Tab-separated table of C-alpha atoms and ligand atoms in Angstrom:
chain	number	residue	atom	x	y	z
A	1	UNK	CA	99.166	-43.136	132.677
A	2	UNK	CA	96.465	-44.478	131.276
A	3	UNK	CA	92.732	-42.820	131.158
A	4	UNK	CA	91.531	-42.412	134.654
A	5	UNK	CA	88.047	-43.588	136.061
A	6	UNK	CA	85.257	-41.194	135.778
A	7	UNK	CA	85.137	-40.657	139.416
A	8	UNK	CA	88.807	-40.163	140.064
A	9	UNK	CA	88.559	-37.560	137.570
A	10	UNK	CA	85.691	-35.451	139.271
A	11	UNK	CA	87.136	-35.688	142.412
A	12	UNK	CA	90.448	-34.650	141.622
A	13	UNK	CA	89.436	-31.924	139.291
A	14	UNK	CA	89.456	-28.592	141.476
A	15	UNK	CA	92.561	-29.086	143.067
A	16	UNK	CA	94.596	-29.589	140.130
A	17	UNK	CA	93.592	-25.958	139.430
A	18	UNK	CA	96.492	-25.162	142.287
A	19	UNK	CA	94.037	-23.836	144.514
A	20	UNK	CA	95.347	-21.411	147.506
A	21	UNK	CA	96.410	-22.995	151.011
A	22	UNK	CA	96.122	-26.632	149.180
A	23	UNK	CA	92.112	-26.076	149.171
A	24	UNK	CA	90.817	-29.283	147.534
A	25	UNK	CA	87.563	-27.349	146.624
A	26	UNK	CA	87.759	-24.380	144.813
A	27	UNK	CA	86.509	-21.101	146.796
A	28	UNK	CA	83.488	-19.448	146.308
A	29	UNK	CA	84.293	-16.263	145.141
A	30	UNK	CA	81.180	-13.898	145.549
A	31	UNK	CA	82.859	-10.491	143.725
A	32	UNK	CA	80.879	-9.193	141.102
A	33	UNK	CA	83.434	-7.331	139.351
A	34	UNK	CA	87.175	-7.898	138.846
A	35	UNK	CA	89.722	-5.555	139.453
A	36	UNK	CA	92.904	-4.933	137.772
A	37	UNK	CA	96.457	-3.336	139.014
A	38	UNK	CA	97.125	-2.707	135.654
A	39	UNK	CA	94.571	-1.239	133.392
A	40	UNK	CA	95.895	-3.925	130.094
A	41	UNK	CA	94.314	-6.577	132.058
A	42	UNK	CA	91.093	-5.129	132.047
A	43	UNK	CA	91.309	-4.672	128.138
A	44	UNK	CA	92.882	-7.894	127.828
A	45	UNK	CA	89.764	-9.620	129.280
A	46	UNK	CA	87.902	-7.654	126.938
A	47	UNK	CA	89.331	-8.539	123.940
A	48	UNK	CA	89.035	-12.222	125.275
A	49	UNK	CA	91.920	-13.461	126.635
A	50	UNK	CA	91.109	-16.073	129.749
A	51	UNK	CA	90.069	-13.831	132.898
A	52	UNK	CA	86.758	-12.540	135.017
A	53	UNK	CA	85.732	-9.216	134.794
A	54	UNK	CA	82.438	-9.301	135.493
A	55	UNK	CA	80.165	-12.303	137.192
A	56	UNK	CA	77.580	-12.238	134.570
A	57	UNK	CA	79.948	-13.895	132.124
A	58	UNK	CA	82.088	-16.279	134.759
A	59	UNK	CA	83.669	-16.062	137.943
A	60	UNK	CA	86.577	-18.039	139.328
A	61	UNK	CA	83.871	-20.620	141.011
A	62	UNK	CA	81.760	-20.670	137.772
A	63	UNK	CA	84.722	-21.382	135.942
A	64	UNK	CA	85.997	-24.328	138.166
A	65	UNK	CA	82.638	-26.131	137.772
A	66	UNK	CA	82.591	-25.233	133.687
A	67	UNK	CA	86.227	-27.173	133.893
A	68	UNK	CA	84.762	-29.734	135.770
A	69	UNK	CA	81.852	-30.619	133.360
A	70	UNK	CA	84.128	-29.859	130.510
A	71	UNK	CA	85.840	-33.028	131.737
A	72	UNK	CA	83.121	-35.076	132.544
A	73	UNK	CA	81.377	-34.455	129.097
A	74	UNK	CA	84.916	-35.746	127.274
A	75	UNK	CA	84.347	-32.292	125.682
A	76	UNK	CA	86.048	-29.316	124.251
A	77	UNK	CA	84.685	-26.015	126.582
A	78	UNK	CA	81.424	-25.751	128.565
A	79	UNK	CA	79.770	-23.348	129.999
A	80	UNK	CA	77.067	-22.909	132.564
A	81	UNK	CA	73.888	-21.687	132.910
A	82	UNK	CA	71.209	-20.097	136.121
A	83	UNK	CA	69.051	-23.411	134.768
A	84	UNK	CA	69.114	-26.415	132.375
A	85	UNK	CA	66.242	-24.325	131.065
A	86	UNK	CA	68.292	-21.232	130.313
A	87	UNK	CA	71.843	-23.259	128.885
A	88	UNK	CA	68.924	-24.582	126.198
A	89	UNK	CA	66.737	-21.207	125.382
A	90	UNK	CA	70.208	-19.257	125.450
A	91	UNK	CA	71.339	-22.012	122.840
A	92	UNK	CA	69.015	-21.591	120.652
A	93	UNK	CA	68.593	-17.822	120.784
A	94	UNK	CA	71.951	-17.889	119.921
A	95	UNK	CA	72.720	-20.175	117.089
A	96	UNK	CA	69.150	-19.461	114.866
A	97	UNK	CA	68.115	-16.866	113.593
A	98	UNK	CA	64.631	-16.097	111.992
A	99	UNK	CA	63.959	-18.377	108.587
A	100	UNK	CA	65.872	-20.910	109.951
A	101	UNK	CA	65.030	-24.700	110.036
A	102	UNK	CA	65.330	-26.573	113.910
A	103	UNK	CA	64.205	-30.570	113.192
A	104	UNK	CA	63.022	-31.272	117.160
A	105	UNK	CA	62.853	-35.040	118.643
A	106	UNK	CA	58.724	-34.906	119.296
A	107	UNK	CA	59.224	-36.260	122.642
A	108	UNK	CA	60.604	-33.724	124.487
A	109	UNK	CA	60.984	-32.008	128.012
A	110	UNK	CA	57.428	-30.328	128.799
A	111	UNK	CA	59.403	-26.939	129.197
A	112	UNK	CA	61.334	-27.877	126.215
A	113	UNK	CA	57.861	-28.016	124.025
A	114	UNK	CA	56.583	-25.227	125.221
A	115	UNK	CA	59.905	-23.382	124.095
A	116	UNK	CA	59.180	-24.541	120.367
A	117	UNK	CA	56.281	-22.474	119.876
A	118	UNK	CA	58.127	-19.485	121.146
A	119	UNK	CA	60.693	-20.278	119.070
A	120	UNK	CA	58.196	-20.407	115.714
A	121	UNK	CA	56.410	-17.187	116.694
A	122	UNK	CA	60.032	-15.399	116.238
A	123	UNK	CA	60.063	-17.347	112.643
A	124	UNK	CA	62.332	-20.845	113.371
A	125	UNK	CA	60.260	-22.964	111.466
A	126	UNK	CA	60.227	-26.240	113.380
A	127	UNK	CA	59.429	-30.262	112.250
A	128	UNK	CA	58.450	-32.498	115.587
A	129	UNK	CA	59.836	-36.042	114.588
A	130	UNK	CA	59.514	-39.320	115.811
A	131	UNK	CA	63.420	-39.339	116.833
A	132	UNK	CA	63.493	-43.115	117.360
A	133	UNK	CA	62.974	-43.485	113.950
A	134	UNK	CA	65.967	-42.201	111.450
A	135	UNK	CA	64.047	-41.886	108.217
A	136	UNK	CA	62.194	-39.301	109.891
A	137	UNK	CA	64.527	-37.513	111.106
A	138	UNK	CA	66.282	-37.657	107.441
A	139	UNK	CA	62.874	-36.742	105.474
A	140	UNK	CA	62.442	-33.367	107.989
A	141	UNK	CA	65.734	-31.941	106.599
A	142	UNK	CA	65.074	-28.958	104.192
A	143	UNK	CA	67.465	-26.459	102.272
A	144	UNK	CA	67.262	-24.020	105.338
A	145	UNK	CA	67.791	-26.781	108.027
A	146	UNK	CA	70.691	-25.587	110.567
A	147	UNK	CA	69.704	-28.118	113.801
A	148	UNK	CA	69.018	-31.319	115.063
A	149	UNK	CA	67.324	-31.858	118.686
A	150	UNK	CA	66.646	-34.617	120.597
A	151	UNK	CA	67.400	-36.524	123.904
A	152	UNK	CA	68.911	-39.276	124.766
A	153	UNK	CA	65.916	-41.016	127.118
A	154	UNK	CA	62.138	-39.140	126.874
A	155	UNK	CA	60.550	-38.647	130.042
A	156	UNK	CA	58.100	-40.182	130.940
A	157	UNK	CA	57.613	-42.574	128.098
A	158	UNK	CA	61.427	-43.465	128.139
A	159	UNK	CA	61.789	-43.547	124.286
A	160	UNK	CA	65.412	-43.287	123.072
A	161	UNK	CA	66.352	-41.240	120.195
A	162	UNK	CA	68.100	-43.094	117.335
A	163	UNK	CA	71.542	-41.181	118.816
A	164	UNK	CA	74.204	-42.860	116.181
A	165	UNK	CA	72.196	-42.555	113.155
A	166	UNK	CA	70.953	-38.793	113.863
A	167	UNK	CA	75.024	-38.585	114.419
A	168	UNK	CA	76.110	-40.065	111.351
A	169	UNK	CA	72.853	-37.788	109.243
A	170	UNK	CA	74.280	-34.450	111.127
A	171	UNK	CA	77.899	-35.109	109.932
A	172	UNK	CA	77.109	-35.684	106.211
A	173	UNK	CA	74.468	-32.872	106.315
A	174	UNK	CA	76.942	-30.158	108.052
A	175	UNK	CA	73.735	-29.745	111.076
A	176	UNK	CA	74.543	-28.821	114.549
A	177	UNK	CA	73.598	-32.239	116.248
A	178	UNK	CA	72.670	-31.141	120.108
A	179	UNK	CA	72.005	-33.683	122.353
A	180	UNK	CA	70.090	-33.103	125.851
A	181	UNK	CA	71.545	-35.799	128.081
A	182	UNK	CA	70.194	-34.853	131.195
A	183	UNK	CA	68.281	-37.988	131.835
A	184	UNK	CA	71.041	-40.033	131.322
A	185	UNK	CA	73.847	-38.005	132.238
A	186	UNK	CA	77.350	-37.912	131.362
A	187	UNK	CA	78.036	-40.793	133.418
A	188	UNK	CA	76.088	-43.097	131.589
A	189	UNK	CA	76.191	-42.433	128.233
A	190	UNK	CA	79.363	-40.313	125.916
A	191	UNK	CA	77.551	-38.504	123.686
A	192	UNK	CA	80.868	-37.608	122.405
A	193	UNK	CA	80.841	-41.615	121.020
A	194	UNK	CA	77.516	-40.375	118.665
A	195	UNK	CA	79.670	-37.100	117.450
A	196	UNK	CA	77.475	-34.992	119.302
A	197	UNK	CA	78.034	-31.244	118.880
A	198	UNK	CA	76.691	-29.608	122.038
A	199	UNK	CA	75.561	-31.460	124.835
A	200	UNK	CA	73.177	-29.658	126.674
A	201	UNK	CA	72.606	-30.904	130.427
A	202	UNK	CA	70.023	-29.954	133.392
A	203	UNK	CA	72.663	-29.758	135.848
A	204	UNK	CA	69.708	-29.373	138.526
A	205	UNK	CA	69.208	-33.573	137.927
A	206	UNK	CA	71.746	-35.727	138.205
A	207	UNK	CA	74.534	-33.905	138.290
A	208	UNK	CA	73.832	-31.144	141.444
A	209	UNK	CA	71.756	-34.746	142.617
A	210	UNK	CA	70.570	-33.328	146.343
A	211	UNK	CA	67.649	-31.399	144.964
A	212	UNK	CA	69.008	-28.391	146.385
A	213	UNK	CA	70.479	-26.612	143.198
A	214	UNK	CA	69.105	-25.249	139.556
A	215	UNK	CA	71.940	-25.522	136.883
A	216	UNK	CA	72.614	-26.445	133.368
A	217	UNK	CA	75.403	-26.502	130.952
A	218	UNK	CA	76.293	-26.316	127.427
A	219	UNK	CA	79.610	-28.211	126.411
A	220	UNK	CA	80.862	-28.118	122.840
A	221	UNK	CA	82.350	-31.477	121.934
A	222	UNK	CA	85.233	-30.133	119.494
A	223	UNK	CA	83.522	-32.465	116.420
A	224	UNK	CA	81.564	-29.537	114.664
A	225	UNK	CA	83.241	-27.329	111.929
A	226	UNK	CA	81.660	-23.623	113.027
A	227	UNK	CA	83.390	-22.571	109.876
A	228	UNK	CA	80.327	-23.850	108.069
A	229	UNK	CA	77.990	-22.286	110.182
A	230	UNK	CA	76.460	-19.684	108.438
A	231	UNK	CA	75.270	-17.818	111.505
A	232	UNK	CA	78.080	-17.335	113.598
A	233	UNK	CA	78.812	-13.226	113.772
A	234	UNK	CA	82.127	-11.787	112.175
A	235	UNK	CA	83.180	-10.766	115.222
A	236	UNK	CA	83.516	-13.989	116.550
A	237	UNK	CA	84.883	-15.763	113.804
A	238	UNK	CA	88.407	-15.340	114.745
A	239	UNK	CA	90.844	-17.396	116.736
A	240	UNK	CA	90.717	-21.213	117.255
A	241	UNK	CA	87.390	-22.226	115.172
A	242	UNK	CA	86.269	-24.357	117.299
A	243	UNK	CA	85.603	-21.909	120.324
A	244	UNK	CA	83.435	-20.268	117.532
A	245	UNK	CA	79.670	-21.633	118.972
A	246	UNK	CA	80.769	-21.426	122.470
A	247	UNK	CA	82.398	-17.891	122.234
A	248	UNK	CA	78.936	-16.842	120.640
A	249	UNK	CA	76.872	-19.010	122.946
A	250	UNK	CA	78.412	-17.132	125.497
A	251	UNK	CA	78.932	-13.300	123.892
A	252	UNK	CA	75.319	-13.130	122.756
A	253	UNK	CA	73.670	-15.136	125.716
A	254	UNK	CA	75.469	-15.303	128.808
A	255	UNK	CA	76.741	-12.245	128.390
A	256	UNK	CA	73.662	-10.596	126.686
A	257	UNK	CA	70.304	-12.303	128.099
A	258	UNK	CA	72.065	-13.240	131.629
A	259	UNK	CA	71.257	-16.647	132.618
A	260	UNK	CA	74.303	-16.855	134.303
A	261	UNK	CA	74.586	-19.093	137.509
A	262	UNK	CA	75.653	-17.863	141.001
A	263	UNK	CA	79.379	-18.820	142.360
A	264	UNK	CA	77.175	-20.235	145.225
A	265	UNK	CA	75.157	-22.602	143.206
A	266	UNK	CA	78.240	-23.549	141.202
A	267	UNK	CA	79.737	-24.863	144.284
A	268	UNK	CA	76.866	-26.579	145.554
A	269	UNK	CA	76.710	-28.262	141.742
A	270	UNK	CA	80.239	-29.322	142.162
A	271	UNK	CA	80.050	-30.970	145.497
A	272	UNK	CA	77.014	-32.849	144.284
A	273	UNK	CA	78.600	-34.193	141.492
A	274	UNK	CA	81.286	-35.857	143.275
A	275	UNK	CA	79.158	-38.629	144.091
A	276	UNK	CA	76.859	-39.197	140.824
A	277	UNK	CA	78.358	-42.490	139.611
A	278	UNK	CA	77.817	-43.432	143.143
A	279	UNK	CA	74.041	-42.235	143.103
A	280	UNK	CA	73.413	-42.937	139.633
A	281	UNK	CA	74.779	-46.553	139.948
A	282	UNK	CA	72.428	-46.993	143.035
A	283	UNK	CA	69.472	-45.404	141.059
A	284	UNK	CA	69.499	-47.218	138.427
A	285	UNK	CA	69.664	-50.669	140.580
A	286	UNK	CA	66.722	-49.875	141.623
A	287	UNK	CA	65.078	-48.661	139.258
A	288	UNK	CA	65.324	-51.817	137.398
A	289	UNK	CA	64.379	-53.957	140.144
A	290	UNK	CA	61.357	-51.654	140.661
A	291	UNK	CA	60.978	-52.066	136.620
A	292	UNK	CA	60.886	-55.876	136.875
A	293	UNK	CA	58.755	-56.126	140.016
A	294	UNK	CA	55.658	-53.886	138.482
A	295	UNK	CA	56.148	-55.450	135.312
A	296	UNK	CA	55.090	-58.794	136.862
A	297	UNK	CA	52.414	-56.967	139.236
A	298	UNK	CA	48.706	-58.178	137.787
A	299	UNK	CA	47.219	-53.906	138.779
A	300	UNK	CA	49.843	-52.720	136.587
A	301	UNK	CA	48.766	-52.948	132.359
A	302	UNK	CA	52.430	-51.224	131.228
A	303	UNK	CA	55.872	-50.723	132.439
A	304	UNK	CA	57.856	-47.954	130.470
A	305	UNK	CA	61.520	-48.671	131.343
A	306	UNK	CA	64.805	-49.124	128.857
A	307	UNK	CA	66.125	-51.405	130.999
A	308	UNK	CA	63.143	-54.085	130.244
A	309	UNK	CA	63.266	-56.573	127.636
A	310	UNK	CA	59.890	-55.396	126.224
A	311	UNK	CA	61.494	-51.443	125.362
A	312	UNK	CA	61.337	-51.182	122.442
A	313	UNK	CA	64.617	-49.505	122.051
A	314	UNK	CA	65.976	-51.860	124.648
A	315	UNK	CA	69.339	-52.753	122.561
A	316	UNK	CA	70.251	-49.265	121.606
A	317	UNK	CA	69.953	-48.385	125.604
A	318	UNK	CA	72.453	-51.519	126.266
A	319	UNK	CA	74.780	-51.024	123.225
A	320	UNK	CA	75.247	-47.024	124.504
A	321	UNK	CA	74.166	-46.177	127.974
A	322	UNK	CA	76.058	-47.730	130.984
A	323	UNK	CA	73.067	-48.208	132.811
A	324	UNK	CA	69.069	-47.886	131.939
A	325	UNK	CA	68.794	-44.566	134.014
A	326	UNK	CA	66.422	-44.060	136.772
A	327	UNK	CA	63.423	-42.762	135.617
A	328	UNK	CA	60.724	-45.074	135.007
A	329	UNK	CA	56.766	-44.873	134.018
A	330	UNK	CA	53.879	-46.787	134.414
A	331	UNK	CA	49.888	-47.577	133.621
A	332	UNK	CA	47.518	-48.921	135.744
A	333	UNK	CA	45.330	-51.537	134.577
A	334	UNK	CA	41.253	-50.004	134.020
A	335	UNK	CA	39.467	-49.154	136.912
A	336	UNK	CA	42.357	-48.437	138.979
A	337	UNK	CA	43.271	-44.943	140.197
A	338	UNK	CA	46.509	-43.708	140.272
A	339	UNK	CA	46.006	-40.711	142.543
A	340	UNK	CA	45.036	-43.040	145.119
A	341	UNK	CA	48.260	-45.418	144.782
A	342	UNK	CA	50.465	-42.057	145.230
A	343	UNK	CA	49.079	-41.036	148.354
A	344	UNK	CA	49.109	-44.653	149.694
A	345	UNK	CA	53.457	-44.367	148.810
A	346	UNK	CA	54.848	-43.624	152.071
A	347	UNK	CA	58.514	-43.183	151.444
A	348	UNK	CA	57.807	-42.127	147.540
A	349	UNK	CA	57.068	-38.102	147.831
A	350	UNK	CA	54.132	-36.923	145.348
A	351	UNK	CA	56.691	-34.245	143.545
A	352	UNK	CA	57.659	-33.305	140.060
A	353	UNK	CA	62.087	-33.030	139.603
A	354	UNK	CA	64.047	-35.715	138.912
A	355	UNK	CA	67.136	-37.319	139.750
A	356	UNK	CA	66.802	-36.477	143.374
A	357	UNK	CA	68.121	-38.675	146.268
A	358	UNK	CA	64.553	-39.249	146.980
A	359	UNK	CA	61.964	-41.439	145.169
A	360	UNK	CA	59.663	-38.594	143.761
A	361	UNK	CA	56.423	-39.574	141.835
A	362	UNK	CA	53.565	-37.945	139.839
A	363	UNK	CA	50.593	-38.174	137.403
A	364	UNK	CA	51.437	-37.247	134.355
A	365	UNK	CA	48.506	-35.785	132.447
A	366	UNK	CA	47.092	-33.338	135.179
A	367	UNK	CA	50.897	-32.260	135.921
A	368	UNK	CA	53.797	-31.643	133.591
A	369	UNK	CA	51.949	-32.345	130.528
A	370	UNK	CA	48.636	-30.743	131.402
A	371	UNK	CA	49.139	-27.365	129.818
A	372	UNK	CA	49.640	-29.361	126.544
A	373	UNK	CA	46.050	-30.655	126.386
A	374	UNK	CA	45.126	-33.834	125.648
A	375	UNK	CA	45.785	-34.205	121.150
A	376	UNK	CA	49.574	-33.676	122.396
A	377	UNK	CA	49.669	-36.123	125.215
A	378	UNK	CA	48.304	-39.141	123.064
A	379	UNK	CA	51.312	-37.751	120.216
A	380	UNK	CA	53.760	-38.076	122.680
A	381	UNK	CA	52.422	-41.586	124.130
A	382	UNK	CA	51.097	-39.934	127.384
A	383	UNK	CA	48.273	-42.255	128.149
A	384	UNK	CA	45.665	-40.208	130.882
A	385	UNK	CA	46.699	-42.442	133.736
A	386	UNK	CA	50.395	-42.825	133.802
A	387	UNK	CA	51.888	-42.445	136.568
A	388	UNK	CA	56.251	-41.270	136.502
A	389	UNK	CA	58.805	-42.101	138.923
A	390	UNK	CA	62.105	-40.887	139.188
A	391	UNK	CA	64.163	-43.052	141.512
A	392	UNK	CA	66.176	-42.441	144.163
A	393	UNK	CA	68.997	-44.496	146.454
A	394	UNK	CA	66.545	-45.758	149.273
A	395	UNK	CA	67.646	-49.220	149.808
A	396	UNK	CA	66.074	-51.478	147.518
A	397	UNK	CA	63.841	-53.416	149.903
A	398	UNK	CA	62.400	-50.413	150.821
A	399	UNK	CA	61.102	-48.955	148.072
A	400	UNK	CA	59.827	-52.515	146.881
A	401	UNK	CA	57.629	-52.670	149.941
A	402	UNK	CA	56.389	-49.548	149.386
A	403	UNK	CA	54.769	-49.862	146.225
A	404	UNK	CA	53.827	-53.534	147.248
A	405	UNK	CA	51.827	-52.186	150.058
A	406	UNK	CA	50.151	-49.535	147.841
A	407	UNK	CA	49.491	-51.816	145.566
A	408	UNK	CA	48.105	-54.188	147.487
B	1	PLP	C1	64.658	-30.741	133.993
B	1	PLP	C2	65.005	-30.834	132.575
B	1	PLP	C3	65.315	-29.691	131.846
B	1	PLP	C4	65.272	-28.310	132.443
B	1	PLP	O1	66.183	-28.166	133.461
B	1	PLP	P1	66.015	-27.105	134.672
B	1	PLP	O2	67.337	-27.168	135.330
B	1	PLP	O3	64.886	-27.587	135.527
B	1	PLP	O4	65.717	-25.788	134.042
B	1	PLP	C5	65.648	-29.852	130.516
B	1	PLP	N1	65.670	-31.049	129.924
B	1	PLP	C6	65.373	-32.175	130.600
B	1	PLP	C7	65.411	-33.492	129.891
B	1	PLP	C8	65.022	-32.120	131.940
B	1	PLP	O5	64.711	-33.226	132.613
């Protein structure tokens, strides 16, 4: 048979787990600990052979969904996380250690930043790069270098890491090459095709889609040699090497700092994600015809947007990603006041998250990048007046008129 659509694959993926009474959804089991008739199995889960025994490490409904974005990522395992926030931190508590090198993509998830001083103040020297650009990312690299960060599209100013190259650098160099793909999700871009080696994803986004679920996951793509890795415990190097990260990811984080997710959110995760290549296929319509319409309005100066000719990383976002995404930035033209143009949006909601069913809008510099100050925001590209949309599936018309009206 040959390789099944990515849809037919989600759908499909819990039941194949030969779920009781032909359940096409797996259960949400809500047991904190797991019992045993036979006191073996207990050990046996112990010593790491497949099982629960307690719900701060996995449950049957955790599990499911980790299966489920295992398959979705092309990957190797995954696990999940209470938050794309936690599935990140827990990664890199895990896999550096203090004198260690991280080189970081400068444009970066506010929360992300803000992680990256914590993570120097514990002694992980880091090096902000202009990701875009290779030869930076090449000239960061240092004797004690272990990591490579960066996502796929920036939010808000949409810039797009230079994903093959920082691929190709990572496998000659022996670096763990992560890759945060929540913006553009497993659905449109394979970061498997760029030999990622952990894809990190806010499953709260895209993924969960409703806005009514915090997730994320860590998937290990199988492409990394962990018998390189100098940090991985003794303890866990043993058995099939490439479990090693994961195993350790999840031993020394999951396990040990507890970020785990709830059997109740999994299953809300894993409904939503049913329908993200429907949503996402929708969003990102309009999102370009919402790109294309303000680029040609005369009150708006600049239109960030990788589906747009003028992107400057507009080929790399055709050659890899399936579609441009759905988040999309813009500037006024002087004089004009973006505050006032969000509350003239009727159907947009003034709200930060992304990758809602909803049109959701904010400024940027008094918002998710005000804690940053203002130095930062012009490094990053943040001009004082930009204003960030993340789009939803509102019929096209729709949301057209709305921003023609504010506009107007
Ligand atoms: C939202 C987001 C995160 C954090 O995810 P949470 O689920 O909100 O903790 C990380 N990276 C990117 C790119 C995001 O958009």
């Amino acid at each position: 048979m040959s390789e099944q659509g990515f849809t037919t694959k989600i759908v499909h993926s819990d039941r194949l787990l030969n779920l009781e009474y032909g359940a096409v959804h797996a259960p949400i089991h809500n047991s904190v600990p797991y019992g045993f008739d036979d006191v073996q199995g207990l050990i046996d889960v112990f010593q790491g052979q497949p099982g629960h025994a307690y719900a701060r490490q996995s449950t049957p409904t955790t599990d499911a969904l980790q299966h489920k974005i295992c398959q979705m990522d092309n990957g190797y395992a995954s696990l999940v996380f209470a938050s794309g926030m936690a599935a990140i931190v827990t990664t890199f508590l895990t896999l550096l250690k203090s004198g260690d090198h991280l080189i970081c993509s400068r444009f970066l998830f506010g929360n992300t930043n803000s992680v990256m001083g914590t993570l120097q103040s514990y002694g992980i020297e880091i090096t902000l790069v202009d990701a875009t650009n290779i030869d930076e990312v090449k000239a960061a690299k240092q004797a004690n270098t272990r990591m490579v960060f960066v996502e796929t599209i920036a939010n808000p100013v949409t810039q797009i890491s230079a994903l093959e190259e920082i691929g190709e650098f990572c496998e000659t160099e022996k670096l763990v090459y992560v890759i945060d793909n929540t913006l553009t999700s497993s659905f449109l871009f394979d970061a498997t095709k760029v030999k990622v080696s952990l894809i990190v994803t806010s499953l709260s986004k895209y993924v969960a889609g409703h806005g009514n679920a915090l997730g994320g996951s860590v998937t290990d793509s199988g492409l990394f040699d962990w018998q390189t890795y100098p940090n991985i415990f003794s303890g866990y190097r043993k058995g099939d090497s490439k479990m090693w990260g994961i195993n350790q990811i999840k031993k020394k984080g999951l396990r040990d700092m507890g970020g785990c997710m709830s059997s109740q959110t999994a299953h809300l995760i894993s409904v939503g994600s049913e329908t993200m290549e429907l949503r996402m296929e929708r969003q990102c319509n309009n999102a370009l015809a919402l790109a294309e319409f303000l680029e040609q309005h005369p009150k708006v100066a600049k239109v960030y947007y990788p589906g747009l000719e003028s992107h400057p990383q507009y080929d790399v976002a055709k050659r890899l990603f399936k579609k441009f995404g759905a988040i999309l930035s813009f500037d006024l033209i002087e004089g004009e006041d973006c505050c006032e143009l969000l509350n003239k949006l009727n159907i947009v909601i003034n709200a930060t998250h992304l990758g809602d069913n909803r049109t959701l809008a904010l400024p940027v510099a008094p918002t998710i990048y005000g804690e940053m100050g203002l130095e930062v925001r012009q490094k990053m590209g943040i001009s004082e007046t930009m204003v960030r949309c993340s789009i939803g599936i509102e019929n096209t018309e729709d949301l057209l008129a709305d921003f023609k009206q504010a506009l107007a």
